[in-house]
Amino acid sequence: MRTSKESNIGDTLYVKKDKTCVPLPGFKPQQAMVFAGVYPADQSQHPYLKGAIEKLVLNDSAVTVTPDSSPALGQGWRLGFLGLLHLDVFSQRLQQEYDADPILTAPSVTYRIKLKGAKIIAAHGGSEEIYVSNPALFPDRTMVEEYYEPYVLGTIIAPTECTGPIIGLCVERRAIQKTSINIDNDRIMTTYLMPLNEIVLDFHDQLKSISSGYASFDYEDHGYVPSALVRMDVLLNGQMVDELCTVVHISKAQSHAKELVLKLKELIPRQMVQIAIQAVVGGKVVARETLKAYRKDVTAKLYGGDVTRRMKLLKQQAEGKKKMRAIANINVPKDTFINVLKR
């Protein structure tokens, strides 16, 4: 064996000459539910972070590691975890035990997709159903018969006076209430069926905030449920940015798109050319913001009232900006992607 990943817990090792050895029954590997990208803050730290991740995975075989690369963030990995707590513990161990401070992108979940059409199925290895955890690889609706997203059965125990705000939070996250039981005069226990994608970011923090820290939340896997999902792409002057692709429910596409383009407008620094920031769903622009370019006052040195000279200079400036916009590459700082993608 050259690497530790070649041997899994539960494998039977024996001497090659021993023909009488009976291997132990196999086991089903645990399936990752939550995925996040991990990148070194400085690419020179890549070998050190790689070694730290490999050492942690030795003690935690449930973590899946896949090499990944990003034009904005560089070389890194896409890690799979059993849940949010698993992800948090792993990232804290990286920081505390190995003094590593990696860039951790926002977590995503694995979607199940049922394809349609013999050619499309054949192009995906002959499998009618595929699993996708990277939003950039999410197939278009024309190739898909049905989308499925993972759901969980969540249990919330909270003070009775917090019932109203908690119900509002759960409805906002597309949750369906299943049961509600009064534990005593002061506490109530409710169970909700909710999409895993809606709780992977800040649901627990929001719950603690509206209950002043008194509410508790636990969940268990409920399987996959058919859902109306769409992939949202982000274009900067017509060029797609793969790192900013997301998968959202169709009912939230408009609001999420507006929030994302506004955030990008605030984070991207102004440049010599105007930048059109667009959020696109299914080939249709659902939100747009324009980041104005720097402008030089070309008429500052003019004297007198020569209108024709003034108009000539302004026309030359407009033509120069148009030419620059056609050939210029947009320079988006790495910090901008980090602030948008990080948890």
Coordinates of C-alpha atoms in Angstrom, one line a residue, residues 13-226:
L13 CA -5.4 -8.5 5.6
Y14 CA -3.7 -11.9 5.1
V15 CA -0.5 -13.5 3.7
K16 CA -0.7 -14.2 0.0
K17 CA 0.4 -17.8 0.4
D18 CA -2.4 -18.6 2.9
K19 CA -5.2 -19.9 0.7
T20 CA -7.4 -21.0 3.7
C21 CA -8.1 -17.4 5.0
V22 CA -11.7 -16.5 4.9
P23 CA -12.3 -12.7 4.7
L24 CA -14.6 -11.1 7.2
P25 CA -18.0 -9.9 5.9
G26 CA -17.8 -6.6 4.2
F27 CA -19.5 -3.4 5.4
K28 CA -21.3 -0.5 3.7
P29 CA -19.3 2.7 3.8
Q30 CA -21.0 5.7 5.4
Q31 CA -22.4 8.2 2.9
A32 CA -21.4 11.8 3.2
M33 CA -24.4 14.2 3.4
V34 CA -22.7 17.7 3.6
F35 CA -19.9 18.9 1.4
A36 CA -17.6 21.9 1.7
G37 CA -14.6 23.1 -0.2
V38 CA -11.3 23.5 1.7
Y39 CA -8.5 25.7 0.3
P40 CA -5.2 27.0 1.9
A41 CA -5.2 30.7 2.5
D42 CA -1.8 30.8 0.8
Q43 CA -1.0 28.2 -1.9
S44 CA 2.5 27.8 -0.4
Q45 CA 0.8 26.1 2.6
H46 CA -0.8 23.5 0.3
P47 CA 1.6 20.6 1.2
Y48 CA 1.2 21.3 5.0
L49 CA -2.6 21.4 4.8
K50 CA -2.7 18.3 2.7
G51 CA -0.7 16.4 5.4
A52 CA -2.9 17.7 8.2
I53 CA -6.1 16.6 6.4
E54 CA -4.6 13.1 5.7
K55 CA -3.7 12.7 9.3
L56 CA -7.2 13.6 10.5
V57 CA -8.8 11.3 7.9
L58 CA -6.8 8.4 9.4
N59 CA -8.8 8.8 12.6
D60 CA -12.1 9.6 10.8
S61 CA -12.7 7.4 7.9
A62 CA -16.2 8.8 7.3
V63 CA -14.7 12.0 5.7
T64 CA -14.4 11.8 1.9
V65 CA -11.6 13.7 0.2
T66 CA -11.6 14.7 -3.4
P67 CA -9.0 17.0 -5.0
D68 CA -10.5 20.2 -6.3
S69 CA -9.3 23.3 -8.0
S70 CA -10.6 26.8 -8.4
P71 CA -9.3 29.7 -10.6
A72 CA -10.1 32.0 -7.7
L73 CA -9.0 30.0 -4.7
G74 CA -6.3 27.7 -6.2
Q75 CA -5.7 24.1 -5.4
G76 CA -7.8 22.5 -2.6
W77 CA -10.1 19.7 -1.8
R78 CA -13.9 19.0 -1.6
L79 CA -14.6 17.2 1.7
G80 CA -17.7 15.2 2.5
F81 CA -19.1 14.9 6.0
L82 CA -21.9 13.1 7.8
G83 CA -23.5 16.3 9.0
L84 CA -23.0 19.9 10.2
L85 CA -21.6 18.9 13.6
H86 CA -19.1 16.6 11.8
L87 CA -18.0 19.4 9.6
D88 CA -17.6 21.9 12.5
V89 CA -15.5 19.4 14.6
F90 CA -13.2 18.6 11.6
S91 CA -12.5 22.3 10.9
Q92 CA -11.9 23.0 14.6
R93 CA -9.4 20.1 14.8
L94 CA -7.6 21.5 11.8
Q95 CA -7.2 24.8 13.5
Q96 CA -6.5 23.6 17.1
E97 CA -4.3 20.5 16.4
Y98 CA -2.4 21.6 13.3
D99 CA -2.6 25.4 13.6
A100 CA -4.1 25.5 10.1
D101 CA -6.4 28.3 9.0
P102 CA -7.9 27.2 5.7
I103 CA -10.6 28.8 3.6
L104 CA -13.8 26.8 4.2
T105 CA -16.5 27.5 1.6
A106 CA -20.2 27.4 2.4
P107 CA -21.5 23.8 2.8
S108 CA -23.6 22.2 0.2
V109 CA -25.6 18.9 0.0
T110 CA -25.8 16.0 -2.4
Y111 CA -28.7 16.0 -4.8
R112 CA -30.2 12.9 -6.5
I113 CA -31.1 13.5 -10.2
K114 CA -33.1 11.2 -12.4
L115 CA -32.0 11.6 -16.1
K116 CA -34.2 11.2 -19.2
G117 CA -33.2 10.2 -22.7
A118 CA -31.1 7.2 -23.8
K119 CA -28.2 9.4 -25.0
I120 CA -28.0 11.4 -21.8
I121 CA -28.2 8.3 -19.7
A122 CA -25.5 6.6 -21.8
A123 CA -23.3 9.7 -21.5
H124 CA -23.4 9.3 -17.7
G125 CA -22.2 5.7 -17.7
G126 CA -25.6 4.1 -18.3
S127 CA -27.0 5.1 -14.9
E128 CA -30.5 6.6 -14.9
E129 CA -29.9 8.3 -11.5
I130 CA -26.8 10.3 -10.6
Y131 CA -25.7 12.1 -7.4
V132 CA -24.3 15.7 -7.7
S133 CA -22.7 17.6 -4.8
N134 CA -21.0 20.3 -6.8
P135 CA -23.4 23.0 -8.0
A136 CA -21.3 23.8 -11.1
L137 CA -22.0 20.2 -12.3
F138 CA -25.7 20.4 -11.8
P139 CA -27.4 19.3 -15.1
D140 CA -29.9 21.5 -17.0
R141 CA -33.6 20.9 -16.7
T142 CA -33.8 19.7 -20.3
M143 CA -31.7 16.7 -19.3
V144 CA -33.6 15.8 -16.2
E145 CA -36.9 14.0 -15.5
E146 CA -36.9 14.7 -11.7
Y147 CA -34.7 16.4 -9.1
Y148 CA -34.5 15.1 -5.6
E149 CA -33.1 16.9 -2.5
P150 CA -32.3 15.4 0.9
Y151 CA -34.8 16.0 3.7
V152 CA -34.3 15.7 7.4
L153 CA -36.7 15.2 10.3
G154 CA -35.9 17.9 12.8
T155 CA -36.9 18.1 16.4
I156 CA -37.0 21.5 18.2
I157 CA -37.5 21.9 21.9
A158 CA -38.0 25.5 22.9
P159 CA -39.8 27.8 25.4
T160 CA -43.5 28.1 24.7
E161 CA -43.3 31.9 24.3
C162 CA -40.9 31.4 21.3
T163 CA -43.4 29.3 19.3
G164 CA -44.5 32.0 17.0
P165 CA -41.0 33.2 15.8
I166 CA -39.8 29.6 15.5
I167 CA -42.8 28.7 13.3
G168 CA -42.0 31.7 11.2
L169 CA -38.4 30.7 10.8
C170 CA -39.3 27.1 9.9
V171 CA -41.9 28.2 7.3
E172 CA -39.3 30.5 5.7
R173 CA -37.0 27.5 5.4
R174 CA -39.7 25.4 3.6
A175 CA -40.3 23.2 6.6
I176 CA -43.5 21.2 7.2
Q177 CA -44.7 20.8 10.7
K178 CA -45.4 17.1 11.6
T179 CA -46.1 17.1 15.4
S180 CA -46.3 19.5 18.3
I181 CA -46.3 18.3 22.0
N182 CA -46.3 20.3 25.2
I183 CA -43.6 18.8 27.4
D184 CA -44.6 20.9 30.4
N185 CA -46.1 24.3 31.1
D186 CA -43.0 26.1 29.8
R187 CA -41.6 24.0 26.9
I188 CA -42.9 22.6 23.7
M189 CA -41.4 20.0 21.3
T190 CA -42.2 20.2 17.6
T191 CA -41.0 18.1 14.7
Y192 CA -40.5 19.4 11.2
L193 CA -39.8 17.8 7.8
M194 CA -37.3 20.2 6.2
P195 CA -34.8 20.3 3.4
L196 CA -31.2 19.7 4.5
N197 CA -30.0 22.6 2.2
E198 CA -32.1 25.1 4.3
I199 CA -30.3 24.3 7.6
V200 CA -26.7 23.8 6.5
L201 CA -25.8 27.5 6.8
D202 CA -27.3 29.5 9.6
F203 CA -30.5 27.8 10.8
H204 CA -29.1 26.8 14.1
D205 CA -27.7 30.3 14.8
Q206 CA -31.0 31.9 13.8
L207 CA -32.9 29.5 16.1
K208 CA -30.6 30.3 19.0
S209 CA -31.0 34.1 18.3
I210 CA -34.8 34.1 18.4
S211 CA -35.0 31.9 21.5
S212 CA -32.2 33.7 23.4
G213 CA -30.2 30.5 23.4
Y214 CA -32.9 28.3 25.0
A215 CA -34.0 26.3 22.0
S216 CA -32.3 23.0 21.0
F217 CA -32.3 21.4 17.6
D218 CA -31.6 17.9 16.5
Y219 CA -32.3 16.1 13.2
E220 CA -32.1 12.7 11.5
D221 CA -32.0 11.7 7.8
H222 CA -35.4 11.3 6.1
G223 CA -34.2 10.4 2.6
Y224 CA -34.7 12.1 -0.8
V225 CA -37.9 14.0 -1.8
P226 CA -38.8 15.3 -5.3

